[in-house]
Coordinates of C-alpha atoms in Angstrom, one line a residue:
M26 CA 0.0 0.0 0.0
A27 CA 1.4 3.4 -1.0
T28 CA 2.0 6.0 1.7
S29 CA 0.5 9.4 1.6
Q30 CA 3.8 10.9 0.5
Q31 CA 4.1 8.4 -2.3
L32 CA 0.6 9.0 -3.5
E33 CA 1.2 12.8 -3.5
A34 CA 4.4 12.3 -5.6
I35 CA 2.6 10.0 -8.0
K36 CA -0.4 12.3 -8.6
G37 CA 1.8 15.4 -9.1
A38 CA 4.2 13.7 -11.5
K39 CA 4.5 14.3 -15.2
V40 CA 6.0 11.2 -16.8
L41 CA 7.5 10.6 -20.2
M42 CA 7.5 7.0 -21.6
V43 CA 9.7 6.2 -24.6
G44 CA 8.6 3.0 -26.2
A45 CA 5.2 1.4 -26.3
G46 CA 6.2 -2.2 -27.1
G47 CA 6.6 -5.3 -25.0
I48 CA 7.8 -3.4 -21.9
G49 CA 5.9 -0.2 -22.8
C50 CA 2.4 -1.8 -22.8
E51 CA 3.0 -3.4 -19.4
L52 CA 4.6 -0.1 -18.1
L53 CA 1.6 2.1 -19.1
K54 CA -0.8 -0.4 -17.6
S55 CA 1.2 -0.4 -14.3
L56 CA 1.5 3.4 -14.3
A57 CA -2.3 3.7 -14.7
L58 CA -3.1 1.2 -11.9
S59 CA -0.5 2.9 -9.6
G60 CA -2.3 6.2 -9.8
F61 CA -0.2 8.2 -12.2
T62 CA -2.4 10.8 -14.0
D63 CA -0.2 12.5 -16.6
V64 CA 1.8 10.4 -19.0
H65 CA 3.3 11.2 -22.4
I66 CA 4.3 8.3 -24.8
I67 CA 6.7 8.4 -27.8
D68 CA 6.8 5.5 -30.2
M69 CA 7.4 5.5 -33.9
D70 CA 6.2 2.0 -34.6
T71 CA 2.9 0.5 -35.8
I72 CA 1.4 -2.6 -34.5
E73 CA 2.3 -5.9 -36.2
V74 CA 0.7 -9.4 -35.9
S75 CA 3.8 -10.7 -34.2
N76 CA 3.3 -8.2 -31.4
L77 CA 0.0 -9.6 -30.2
N78 CA 1.4 -12.5 -28.2
R79 CA 2.9 -10.2 -25.6
Q80 CA 1.7 -6.6 -26.1
F81 CA -1.7 -7.0 -24.5
L82 CA -3.0 -3.5 -25.1
F83 CA -3.3 -4.4 -28.8
R84 CA -5.7 -6.6 -30.7
Q85 CA -5.9 -8.0 -34.2
S86 CA -8.1 -5.1 -35.3
H87 CA -5.3 -2.7 -34.4
V88 CA -2.7 -4.1 -36.8
G89 CA -1.1 -1.3 -38.8
Q90 CA -2.0 1.5 -36.4
S91 CA 0.2 3.6 -34.1
K92 CA 1.3 1.8 -31.0
A93 CA 1.4 5.0 -28.9
R94 CA -2.2 6.0 -29.9
I95 CA -3.7 2.5 -29.4
A96 CA -1.9 2.0 -26.1
R97 CA -3.5 5.3 -24.9
D98 CA -7.0 4.3 -26.2
S99 CA -6.8 0.9 -24.5
V100 CA -5.8 2.3 -21.1
L101 CA -8.4 5.1 -21.2
R102 CA -11.1 2.4 -21.3
F103 CA -10.3 1.5 -17.7
R104 CA -8.7 4.8 -16.6
P105 CA -10.9 7.4 -18.3
N106 CA -9.8 10.3 -16.1
M107 CA -6.1 9.8 -16.9
S108 CA -4.3 12.2 -19.2
I109 CA -2.2 10.3 -21.8
T110 CA -0.6 12.2 -24.7
P111 CA 0.7 9.9 -27.5
Y112 CA 3.3 10.9 -30.1
H113 CA 3.6 8.7 -33.2
A114 CA 7.1 9.8 -33.9
N115 CA 10.8 9.1 -33.5
V116 CA 12.3 10.2 -30.2
K117 CA 15.3 11.6 -32.2
D118 CA 13.1 14.1 -34.0
P119 CA 14.1 17.7 -33.4
D120 CA 10.7 18.4 -31.7
F121 CA 11.9 16.3 -28.8
N122 CA 14.7 18.5 -27.6
V123 CA 16.1 19.4 -24.2
E124 CA 13.3 21.9 -23.6
F125 CA 10.7 19.2 -24.3
F126 CA 12.4 16.9 -21.8
K127 CA 12.6 19.5 -19.1
Q128 CA 8.8 19.5 -18.5
F129 CA 8.9 16.0 -17.1
N130 CA 9.7 14.7 -13.6
V131 CA 11.0 11.4 -14.8
V132 CA 11.7 9.6 -18.1
L133 CA 11.0 5.8 -18.4
N134 CA 12.7 4.0 -21.3
G135 CA 11.3 0.9 -22.9
L136 CA 13.4 1.0 -26.1
D137 CA 14.8 -1.8 -28.3
N138 CA 18.0 -0.2 -29.7
L139 CA 21.2 1.3 -28.3
D140 CA 21.2 4.3 -30.6
A141 CA 17.9 5.7 -29.3
R142 CA 18.8 4.8 -25.7
R143 CA 22.0 6.8 -25.9
H144 CA 20.1 9.7 -27.4
V145 CA 17.6 9.7 -24.6
N146 CA 20.3 9.4 -22.0
R147 CA 22.0 12.6 -23.3
L148 CA 18.8 14.5 -23.4
C149 CA 18.0 13.5 -19.8
L150 CA 21.5 14.6 -18.7
A151 CA 21.2 18.0 -20.5
A152 CA 17.7 18.5 -19.1
D153 CA 18.7 17.2 -15.6
V154 CA 15.7 14.8 -15.6
P155 CA 16.1 11.3 -14.0
L156 CA 16.0 8.3 -16.3
V157 CA 14.8 4.8 -15.5
E158 CA 16.2 2.4 -18.0
S159 CA 14.9 -1.2 -18.7
G160 CA 15.4 -4.2 -20.9
T161 CA 14.4 -7.8 -21.3
T162 CA 15.8 -10.7 -23.2
G163 CA 13.8 -13.9 -22.8
F164 CA 13.8 -14.7 -19.0
L165 CA 16.5 -12.1 -18.3
G166 CA 15.7 -8.5 -17.5
Q167 CA 16.9 -5.4 -15.6
V168 CA 16.0 -2.0 -14.4
T169 CA 18.5 0.7 -13.8
V170 CA 18.3 4.3 -12.4
H171 CA 20.3 7.1 -13.9
V172 CA 20.3 10.5 -12.0
K173 CA 22.8 13.2 -13.1
G174 CA 25.5 13.6 -10.5
K175 CA 24.3 10.8 -8.3
T176 CA 24.5 7.6 -10.3
E177 CA 26.3 6.5 -13.5
C178 CA 24.7 7.5 -16.7
Y179 CA 23.6 5.0 -19.3
E180 CA 26.9 5.3 -21.2
C181 CA 29.3 5.1 -18.2
R182 CA 29.6 1.4 -18.8
P183 CA 30.5 -0.6 -21.9
K184 CA 27.5 -1.5 -24.1
P185 CA 27.1 -4.5 -26.4
A186 CA 27.9 -4.1 -30.0
P187 CA 26.2 -6.1 -32.8
K188 CA 28.6 -8.8 -34.2
T189 CA 30.0 -8.2 -37.6
Y190 CA 31.8 -10.9 -39.6
P191 CA 34.7 -10.6 -42.1
V192 CA 33.4 -10.8 -45.7
C193 CA 35.9 -13.6 -46.5
T194 CA 34.4 -15.8 -43.8
I195 CA 30.9 -15.2 -45.0
T196 CA 31.6 -15.7 -48.7
S197 CA 34.3 -18.4 -48.6
T198 CA 34.8 -20.2 -45.3
P199 CA 31.7 -20.3 -43.1
S200 CA 32.0 -22.5 -40.0
K201 CA 28.8 -21.6 -38.1
F202 CA 25.2 -21.5 -39.0
V203 CA 25.1 -17.8 -38.3
H204 CA 27.7 -17.3 -41.1
C205 CA 25.3 -19.0 -43.5
I206 CA 22.4 -16.8 -42.3
V207 CA 24.4 -13.7 -42.9
W208 CA 25.3 -14.9 -46.4
A209 CA 21.7 -15.7 -47.2
K210 CA 20.3 -12.5 -45.8
D211 CA 22.8 -9.8 -46.6
L212 CA 24.2 -11.2 -49.8
L213 CA 21.9 -13.6 -51.7
F214 CA 18.6 -12.1 -50.7
A215 CA 19.9 -8.6 -51.3
K216 CA 21.4 -9.6 -54.6
L217 CA 18.2 -11.2 -55.9
F218 CA 15.5 -8.9 -54.4
G219 CA 17.3 -5.7 -53.2
D220 CA 18.8 -2.6 -54.8
K221 CA 20.5 -3.7 -57.9
T222 CA 22.9 -0.7 -57.8
Q223 CA 24.4 -1.7 -54.5
E224 CA 27.8 -3.5 -54.6
N225 CA 27.6 -7.1 -53.5
D226 CA 30.4 -9.6 -52.8
L227 CA 28.3 -12.5 -54.0
N228 CA 28.8 -12.2 -57.8
V229 CA 31.5 -14.5 -59.1
R230 CA 32.5 -14.2 -62.7
S231 CA 33.2 -17.3 -64.8
G232 CA 36.7 -18.0 -65.9
A233 CA 35.9 -17.1 -69.4
A234 CA 34.3 -13.8 -68.5
A235 CA 37.1 -12.9 -66.1
S236 CA 39.8 -13.5 -68.7
S237 CA 38.0 -11.5 -71.5
S238 CA 37.8 -7.8 -71.9
E239 CA 34.0 -8.0 -72.5
Q240 CA 31.6 -6.8 -69.9
P241 CA 30.9 -9.9 -67.7
E242 CA 27.3 -11.2 -67.7
D243 CA 25.4 -10.9 -64.4
V244 CA 24.3 -14.4 -63.7
F245 CA 21.7 -13.1 -61.2
E246 CA 19.9 -11.1 -63.9
R247 CA 16.8 -13.0 -65.2
K248 CA 17.0 -13.3 -68.9
K249 CA 14.2 -12.0 -71.1
G250 CA 11.6 -14.7 -71.5
E251 CA 13.4 -17.1 -69.1
D252 CA 11.0 -19.4 -67.3
V253 CA 11.0 -18.8 -63.5
H254 CA 11.7 -22.5 -62.8
E255 CA 14.7 -22.4 -65.1
Y256 CA 15.9 -19.2 -63.6
G257 CA 15.6 -20.6 -60.0
R258 CA 17.6 -23.7 -60.9
R259 CA 20.2 -21.6 -62.6
I260 CA 20.6 -19.5 -59.5
Y261 CA 20.7 -22.6 -57.3
D262 CA 23.4 -24.3 -59.4
H263 CA 25.5 -21.1 -59.5
V264 CA 25.6 -20.3 -55.8
F265 CA 25.5 -23.8 -54.3
G266 CA 27.4 -25.6 -57.1
Y267 CA 29.6 -23.5 -59.3
N268 CA 30.7 -21.0 -56.6
I269 CA 31.7 -23.9 -54.3
E270 CA 33.7 -25.6 -57.0
L271 CA 35.4 -22.3 -57.8
A272 CA 36.3 -21.9 -54.1
L273 CA 37.7 -25.5 -54.0
S274 CA 40.1 -24.6 -56.8
N275 CA 42.2 -22.7 -54.2
E276 CA 43.9 -25.6 -52.5
E277 CA 45.7 -23.4 -50.0
T278 CA 42.4 -22.4 -48.4
W279 CA 41.4 -26.0 -47.6
K280 CA 44.7 -27.3 -46.2
N281 CA 43.5 -27.1 -42.6
R282 CA 39.8 -26.9 -43.2
Q283 CA 37.0 -29.3 -44.1
R284 CA 36.4 -29.1 -47.8
P285 CA 32.8 -28.1 -48.8
R286 CA 30.6 -30.1 -51.1
P287 CA 29.2 -28.5 -54.3
I288 CA 25.4 -29.1 -54.5
Y289 CA 23.5 -28.9 -57.8
S290 CA 19.8 -29.0 -58.1
K291 CA 19.8 -32.3 -60.1
D292 CA 21.5 -33.9 -57.1
A293 CA 19.3 -32.4 -54.3
L294 CA 16.0 -32.8 -56.1
P295 CA 15.0 -36.2 -57.4
D296 CA 12.8 -36.4 -60.5
Q297 CA 9.8 -37.6 -58.5
P298 CA 8.5 -35.4 -55.6
A299 CA 9.3 -36.8 -52.2
K300 CA 6.9 -36.9 -49.3
L301 CA 7.7 -33.7 -47.5
N302 CA 7.7 -33.6 -43.7
G303 CA 4.9 -36.1 -43.6
N304 CA 2.7 -33.7 -45.5
F305 CA 3.3 -33.2 -49.1
E306 CA 0.1 -31.6 -50.3
L307 CA 0.3 -28.9 -52.9
S308 CA -2.0 -26.1 -52.0
N309 CA -3.3 -23.1 -53.9
S310 CA -1.8 -20.3 -51.9
S311 CA -2.8 -17.6 -54.4
D312 CA -6.4 -17.6 -53.0
D313 CA -5.3 -17.9 -49.4
P314 CA -5.8 -14.8 -47.3
L315 CA -2.8 -15.8 -45.1
P316 CA 0.7 -14.3 -45.8
L317 CA 2.4 -15.7 -48.9
S318 CA 4.3 -18.8 -47.9
A319 CA 6.4 -21.3 -49.9
M320 CA 6.2 -24.0 -47.1
A321 CA 2.4 -23.7 -47.1
A322 CA 2.2 -24.0 -50.9
L323 CA 4.2 -27.3 -50.5
G324 CA 2.1 -28.6 -47.6
M325 CA 4.8 -28.0 -45.0
K326 CA 3.2 -27.4 -41.7
N327 CA 5.8 -27.6 -39.0
P328 CA 8.2 -24.6 -38.7
Q329 CA 10.0 -26.3 -35.7
E330 CA 11.1 -29.4 -37.7
V331 CA 14.5 -29.5 -39.3
W332 CA 14.0 -30.0 -43.0
S333 CA 16.1 -32.3 -45.2
L334 CA 18.3 -31.0 -48.0
S335 CA 15.7 -32.0 -50.5
E336 CA 12.9 -30.2 -48.6
N337 CA 15.0 -27.1 -48.2
S338 CA 15.8 -27.1 -51.9
R339 CA 12.1 -27.4 -52.8
I340 CA 11.1 -24.6 -50.5
F341 CA 14.0 -22.4 -51.7
L342 CA 12.9 -22.7 -55.3
E343 CA 9.2 -22.3 -54.4
A344 CA 10.0 -19.1 -52.5
L345 CA 12.0 -17.7 -55.3
K346 CA 9.2 -18.5 -57.7
L347 CA 6.6 -16.8 -55.5
F348 CA 8.7 -13.6 -55.2
F349 CA 8.8 -13.3 -59.0
E350 CA 5.2 -14.4 -59.6
K351 CA 3.4 -12.7 -56.8
R352 CA 5.6 -9.9 -55.6
E353 CA 7.5 -8.9 -58.8
K354 CA 6.7 -5.2 -58.3
D355 CA 8.6 -5.3 -55.0
I356 CA 11.8 -6.8 -56.4
G357 CA 14.6 -4.2 -56.4
N358 CA 13.4 -2.5 -53.3
L359 CA 13.2 -5.4 -50.8
S360 CA 15.3 -5.7 -47.7
F361 CA 15.0 -8.6 -45.2
D362 CA 12.3 -8.3 -42.7
K363 CA 11.8 -10.9 -39.9
D364 CA 8.1 -10.4 -40.2
D365 CA 8.0 -11.2 -43.9
Q366 CA 7.2 -15.0 -44.0
L367 CA 8.4 -15.5 -47.5
A368 CA 11.7 -13.7 -46.9
V369 CA 12.3 -15.8 -43.8
E370 CA 11.6 -19.0 -45.7
F371 CA 13.9 -18.0 -48.5
V372 CA 16.8 -17.1 -46.1
T373 CA 16.3 -20.2 -43.9
T374 CA 16.4 -22.6 -46.8
A375 CA 19.3 -20.8 -48.6
A376 CA 21.3 -20.9 -45.3
N377 CA 20.5 -24.6 -44.7
I378 CA 21.6 -25.6 -48.2
R379 CA 24.8 -23.7 -47.8
A380 CA 25.3 -25.2 -44.3
S381 CA 24.8 -28.7 -45.8
S382 CA 27.5 -27.9 -48.3
F383 CA 30.0 -26.9 -45.5
G384 CA 29.1 -29.7 -43.1
I385 CA 27.3 -27.3 -40.6
P386 CA 24.2 -28.7 -38.8
L387 CA 20.9 -27.6 -40.3
H388 CA 18.3 -25.5 -38.4
S389 CA 14.5 -25.3 -38.3
L390 CA 12.7 -22.3 -39.7
F391 CA 11.9 -21.3 -36.1
E392 CA 15.5 -21.4 -35.1
A393 CA 16.8 -19.7 -38.3
K394 CA 14.3 -16.9 -37.9
G395 CA 15.6 -16.2 -34.4
V396 CA 19.2 -16.0 -35.8
A397 CA 18.3 -13.9 -38.9
G398 CA 16.2 -11.4 -36.9
N399 CA 18.6 -11.3 -34.0
I400 CA 15.7 -12.5 -31.9
V401 CA 15.5 -13.9 -28.4
H402 CA 11.8 -14.7 -28.1
A403 CA 10.2 -12.3 -25.6
V404 CA 8.5 -13.5 -22.4
A405 CA 5.5 -11.5 -21.4
T406 CA 5.9 -12.3 -17.7
T407 CA 9.5 -10.8 -17.8
N408 CA 8.1 -7.7 -19.4
A409 CA 5.5 -7.4 -16.7
I410 CA 8.0 -7.9 -13.8
I411 CA 10.4 -5.3 -15.3
A412 CA 7.6 -2.8 -15.8
G413 CA 6.5 -3.1 -12.2
L414 CA 10.1 -2.6 -11.0
M415 CA 10.4 0.5 -13.2
V416 CA 7.3 2.0 -11.5
L417 CA 8.8 1.3 -8.0
E418 CA 12.1 3.0 -9.0
A419 CA 10.2 5.9 -10.5
I420 CA 8.4 6.5 -7.2
K421 CA 11.7 6.6 -5.4
V422 CA 13.0 9.1 -7.9
L423 CA 10.0 11.3 -7.5
Q424 CA 10.5 11.3 -3.7
N425 CA 14.3 12.0 -4.2
D426 CA 15.0 8.8 -2.2
A427 CA 18.5 8.4 -3.6
K428 CA 19.8 6.1 -0.9
N429 CA 17.2 3.5 -1.9
Y430 CA 17.7 3.6 -5.7
R431 CA 18.3 0.0 -6.9
M432 CA 19.5 -1.6 -10.1
T433 CA 17.4 -4.8 -10.2
Y434 CA 18.2 -7.9 -12.3
C435 CA 15.6 -10.5 -13.2
L436 CA 17.3 -13.9 -13.4
E437 CA 16.4 -17.0 -15.3
H438 CA 17.6 -19.4 -12.5
P439 CA 17.4 -18.6 -8.7
S440 CA 20.5 -17.4 -7.0
R441 CA 20.2 -17.8 -3.2
K442 CA 16.5 -18.5 -3.7
M443 CA 16.1 -15.2 -5.4
L444 CA 15.0 -14.5 -9.0
L445 CA 15.2 -10.7 -8.5
M446 CA 18.6 -9.4 -7.5
P447 CA 18.6 -5.7 -6.3
V448 CA 22.0 -4.0 -6.5
E449 CA 23.2 -0.6 -5.4
P450 CA 23.8 1.8 -8.4
F451 CA 27.3 2.9 -9.4
E452 CA 28.5 6.4 -9.0
P453 CA 29.2 8.4 -12.1
D454 CA 32.3 7.3 -14.0
K455 CA 34.8 10.1 -14.0
A456 CA 36.2 8.8 -17.3
C457 CA 32.9 8.8 -19.1
Y458 CA 33.0 11.1 -22.1
V459 CA 29.2 11.7 -21.9
C460 CA 28.5 12.7 -18.3
S461 CA 32.0 13.7 -17.2
E462 CA 33.1 15.3 -20.6
T463 CA 36.4 13.4 -20.5
P464 CA 38.4 13.9 -23.7
L465 CA 38.9 11.0 -26.1
T466 CA 41.9 10.1 -28.2
L467 CA 41.6 9.1 -31.8
E468 CA 44.4 7.3 -33.6
I469 CA 44.0 8.0 -37.3
N470 CA 46.0 8.5 -40.5
T471 CA 45.5 12.2 -41.0
E472 CA 47.2 12.1 -44.4
K473 CA 44.7 9.5 -45.8
S474 CA 41.5 9.7 -43.9
T475 CA 38.9 12.3 -45.0
L476 CA 36.6 14.5 -42.8
R477 CA 33.8 12.2 -44.1
D478 CA 35.5 9.2 -42.6
F479 CA 35.8 11.0 -39.3
V480 CA 32.2 12.2 -39.2
E481 CA 30.6 8.9 -40.4
K482 CA 32.8 6.4 -38.6
I483 CA 33.5 8.2 -35.3
V484 CA 31.1 11.1 -34.7
K485 CA 27.9 9.4 -35.9
A486 CA 28.6 5.7 -35.7
K487 CA 30.5 5.6 -32.4
L488 CA 29.6 8.8 -30.5
G489 CA 26.0 8.6 -31.7
M490 CA 25.6 12.3 -32.6
N491 CA 22.7 13.1 -35.0
L492 CA 23.4 16.7 -35.9
P493 CA 27.1 17.1 -35.5
L494 CA 29.2 20.2 -35.5
V495 CA 33.0 19.8 -35.9
M496 CA 35.5 22.5 -35.0
N497 CA 39.3 22.9 -34.9
R498 CA 39.9 25.8 -32.5
S499 CA 37.8 28.7 -33.8
A500 CA 37.4 27.2 -37.3
L501 CA 34.1 25.5 -38.1
L502 CA 34.8 22.6 -40.4
Y503 CA 31.5 20.9 -40.6
E504 CA 27.9 21.5 -39.6
V505 CA 24.5 19.9 -40.2
G506 CA 21.2 21.8 -40.1
D507 CA 18.2 23.2 -41.9
D508 CA 19.1 26.8 -41.3
L509 CA 22.4 26.9 -43.2
D510 CA 22.7 29.3 -46.2
E511 CA 23.9 28.0 -49.6
D512 CA 27.5 29.2 -49.2
M513 CA 27.9 27.4 -45.9
V514 CA 26.4 24.2 -47.3
A515 CA 28.8 24.4 -50.3
N516 CA 31.7 25.1 -48.0
Y517 CA 30.9 22.1 -45.8
A518 CA 30.3 19.9 -48.8
A519 CA 33.8 20.7 -50.0
N520 CA 35.4 20.1 -46.6
I521 CA 33.7 16.7 -46.1
E522 CA 35.7 15.2 -49.0
K523 CA 39.1 16.6 -48.0
V524 CA 41.8 14.7 -46.2
L525 CA 42.1 15.9 -42.6
C526 CA 45.5 17.4 -43.0
E527 CA 44.3 19.4 -46.0
L528 CA 41.4 21.1 -44.4
P529 CA 41.3 24.9 -44.1
A530 CA 42.2 24.4 -40.5
P531 CA 44.4 21.3 -40.8
V532 CA 43.8 18.4 -38.5
T533 CA 47.2 16.8 -37.8
N534 CA 49.0 15.0 -34.9
G535 CA 48.3 16.8 -31.6
T536 CA 45.2 18.7 -32.9
I537 CA 42.2 18.8 -30.5
V538 CA 39.0 18.6 -32.4
M539 CA 35.7 19.6 -30.7
V540 CA 32.5 17.8 -31.8
E541 CA 29.1 19.0 -30.6
D542 CA 25.5 17.9 -31.1
L543 CA 23.2 20.9 -30.6
Q544 CA 20.1 18.7 -30.3
Q545 CA 21.6 16.6 -27.5
E546 CA 23.5 19.6 -26.0
M547 CA 26.6 17.4 -25.8
T548 CA 30.2 18.4 -26.5
C549 CA 33.2 16.2 -26.7
N550 CA 36.9 17.0 -27.3
I551 CA 39.0 14.5 -29.3
N552 CA 42.8 14.4 -29.2
I553 CA 44.1 13.5 -32.6
K554 CA 47.1 11.1 -32.8
H555 CA 48.5 10.5 -36.3
R556 CA 49.1 6.8 -37.0
E557 CA 50.4 5.4 -40.3
E558 CA 49.2 1.7 -40.4
F559 CA 46.2 -0.2 -39.1
D560 CA 45.3 -3.9 -39.0
E561 CA 42.6 -4.4 -41.6
E562 CA 41.0 -7.3 -39.7
K563 CA 41.2 -5.9 -36.2
E564 CA 40.8 -2.2 -37.1
P565 CA 38.7 -2.3 -40.3
D566 CA 37.7 1.4 -39.9
G567 CA 41.3 2.5 -40.3
M568 CA 41.2 4.4 -37.1
L569 CA 41.0 3.6 -33.3
L570 CA 39.0 5.6 -30.8
L571 CA 40.4 5.3 -27.2
G572 CA 38.4 6.1 -24.1
W573 CA 35.1 5.2 -25.8
N574 CA 33.1 2.7 -23.8
Q575 CA 31.7 0.0 -26.0
A576 CA 32.3 -3.7 -25.4
P577 CA 33.8 -5.7 -28.2
P578 CA 31.3 -8.1 -29.9
T579 CA 31.5 -11.8 -29.7
E580 CA 30.0 -14.8 -31.5
K581 CA 27.4 -17.2 -30.1
D582 CA 28.6 -20.4 -28.6
N583 CA 26.8 -23.4 -30.1
N584 CA 26.4 -25.0 -26.7
N585 CA 25.8 -22.1 -24.4
H586 CA 23.5 -19.4 -25.9
V587 CA 24.8 -15.9 -25.2
I588 CA 22.3 -13.2 -24.6
N589 CA 23.8 -9.7 -24.5
G590 CA 27.1 -11.2 -23.3
V591 CA 25.4 -13.1 -20.5
S592 CA 25.1 -16.9 -20.4
T593 CA 21.6 -18.0 -19.6
S594 CA 23.1 -20.0 -16.8
A595 CA 25.0 -17.1 -15.3
E596 CA 24.1 -16.1 -11.8
L597 CA 23.7 -12.4 -12.3
P598 CA 23.5 -10.5 -15.6
S599 CA 25.7 -7.5 -15.5
V600 CA 25.2 -5.9 -18.9
E601 CA 22.3 -4.3 -20.7
V602 CA 19.5 -6.5 -22.1
V603 CA 17.1 -5.0 -24.6
D604 CA 13.5 -5.7 -25.5
D605 CA 13.2 -8.3 -28.3
V606 CA 16.8 -7.8 -29.5
D607 CA 19.7 -10.2 -29.1
M608 CA 22.9 -8.2 -28.7
E609 CA 26.1 -10.1 -28.2
I610 CA 29.3 -9.1 -26.4
S611 CA 32.3 -11.0 -25.2
E612 CA 33.6 -9.0 -22.3
V613 CA 33.2 -5.8 -20.3
A614 CA 35.9 -3.8 -18.6
P615 CA 36.3 -4.6 -14.9
V616 CA 34.2 -2.4 -12.7
K617 CA 34.0 -1.3 -9.1
K618 CA 32.4 -3.4 -6.4
R619 CA 28.8 -2.7 -5.4
K620 CA 26.6 -4.4 -2.8
V621 CA 24.1 -7.0 -3.7
L622 CA 21.0 -6.9 -1.4
D623 CA 19.7 -10.2 -0.1
T624 CA 16.2 -8.8 -0.1
P625 CA 14.7 -5.6 -1.5
V626 CA 15.0 -2.7 0.9
D627 CA 11.8 -1.4 2.4
T628 CA 12.0 2.4 2.0
N629 CA 10.3 2.8 5.4
N630 CA 12.5 0.4 7.3
K631 CA 15.7 1.9 8.5
K632 CA 17.0 -1.2 10.4
K633 CA 20.4 -2.3 9.3
V634 CA 21.1 -5.8 8.1
E635 CA 24.2 -7.6 9.5
E636 CA 27.0 -8.4 7.2
V637 CA 27.7 -12.0 6.4
N638 CA 31.1 -13.4 7.5
D639 CA 33.6 -12.9 4.7
D640 CA 35.2 -16.3 5.3
D641 CA 32.1 -18.0 4.0
E642 CA 32.6 -18.3 0.3
D643 CA 29.0 -19.4 -0.2
D644 CA 27.9 -15.9 0.9
D645 CA 29.5 -14.3 -2.1
V646 CA 27.6 -13.7 -5.3
I647 CA 29.9 -13.7 -8.4
M648 CA 28.8 -11.2 -11.0
L649 CA 30.2 -12.3 -14.4
E650 CA 31.1 -9.4 -16.5
G651 CA 30.6 -10.3 -20.1
N652 CA 30.4 -14.0 -19.4
N653 CA 34.1 -14.0 -18.7
P654 CA 35.3 -15.3 -15.3
E655 CA 38.4 -13.1 -15.6
Y656 CA 36.2 -10.1 -14.9
G657 CA 34.1 -11.7 -12.2
K658 CA 33.8 -9.5 -9.1
K659 CA 32.5 -10.5 -5.7
R660 CA 29.6 -8.5 -4.4
K661 CA 29.0 -8.9 -0.7
L662 CA 25.5 -9.8 0.4
I663 CA 24.3 -7.4 3.2

């Protein structure tokens, strides 16, 4: 039961919610039932069918409509006197600036991507508004509190980075199923159905074409009048047969590797149709109101069964045929979407055929979809638990009860009979370039790298600035904005293509460059250190930013699934988890100790809890940083 002071804080609060998805729906419901009366919601997404199994404010009839607006309408049905203001927009839009954030008493985040989280974190710091962060991945979840000057900001600790793979591994020497998925999704699917003008590493010229001076023929281009079945088999034979044979011609590559097996359609597909998955019944999908599906057209009914090579081959060719017969107008503009059934079927079967060639275990459609969409399937109960914890922390923030702020982790397996592990927040990191404005160092070849390289790879990609301004002392080198005159735009357009050392105010070894984002009201100084050479594999950007907190990515272990750098069997997750997104990291920098509470603290109970004897090893909770025991730190139970 809430105290009178808590009720007073709740009723007088103006709350901003960012995100109306899995966590957001539960959060808005919990805020309404807790007595909050003034809530604003920002979400740019519309409702999809796949949302309905866990976002309970939405119904089938709402598909295609704004999440923020429908969430408001659903809650107003049982809390009609509540004021809920929805914004169907991107939180990074210029309208949501520092002045906008200043009107709120607390901001509650239910986002699903790091870029938007960092943006909100910076706006909250600039506006001096407390932020309550959250995230869930399957059965894991966490809630963290970020108050300027009192606790660490969201960017004080390393954050997981999406894994990228060397092109040579993807195109030539895959060893894991995820490599085959990336190949099928980012190369083959994009080549056949995406933007034809984009470069693609998939196209392999024939020996004759490569040795001639004539323009090589694009084997992926469908010939005029070519039957779609013939085209499909030609593509199949080229990517799974000819390309593999071409790769085998390089004997050096396979000295210490298992040699792949070329697969041609005549070998994978017998002349007579086989009985597929116990159900081979050709169906007329053209009149079916359900989403277009190759597996349905072939009578395949079980997405959780692992198909044979023959079954994968049939579905692959059927999916390709359906794209050209039923969705031809979309070809050339398609990009992979995990909610596009036909795209998922195509990518799954292409990945499985390639996996079969390289001796990699095949996966079901259900498993492959999770890998292709970076999905760890959401659990509605975890979302509800995390939303409830967010409301509890928001109430503490509104009462300025700083000594009782808690970072609370939701565990998959009990630790000391607890599934919820409250932890004292960290203090601000004095080395954080966001909340402490500590200068960064950039190692870069100032004689080869351009200002565009610096802006795109560092300022935008790593520092997360949206509207950057770049200065060298008093010289303005680059700026983005709608209010620039033509001369300024032309000047910056000329600068952006220049090598750093050839700019009007040259950037060389020892230069201190200031970058600023006026929307986020954030400034950062970067010390430039000239460096001649970089390792292309370890430092593919051709530059190295030091002092920037982001954890290096890792790959999934086949036996122990990694979720945001945390094994599902780990006792206590110590990195961010995000709603419906599977981010992977290998390690996090060692951090300071903090106390783990055996039970949540009652804000009204001031009685101290005795410390447990340090000699008893069983009384220690080991927090694994980044699933790496080397970084494990003991936290005393108190």
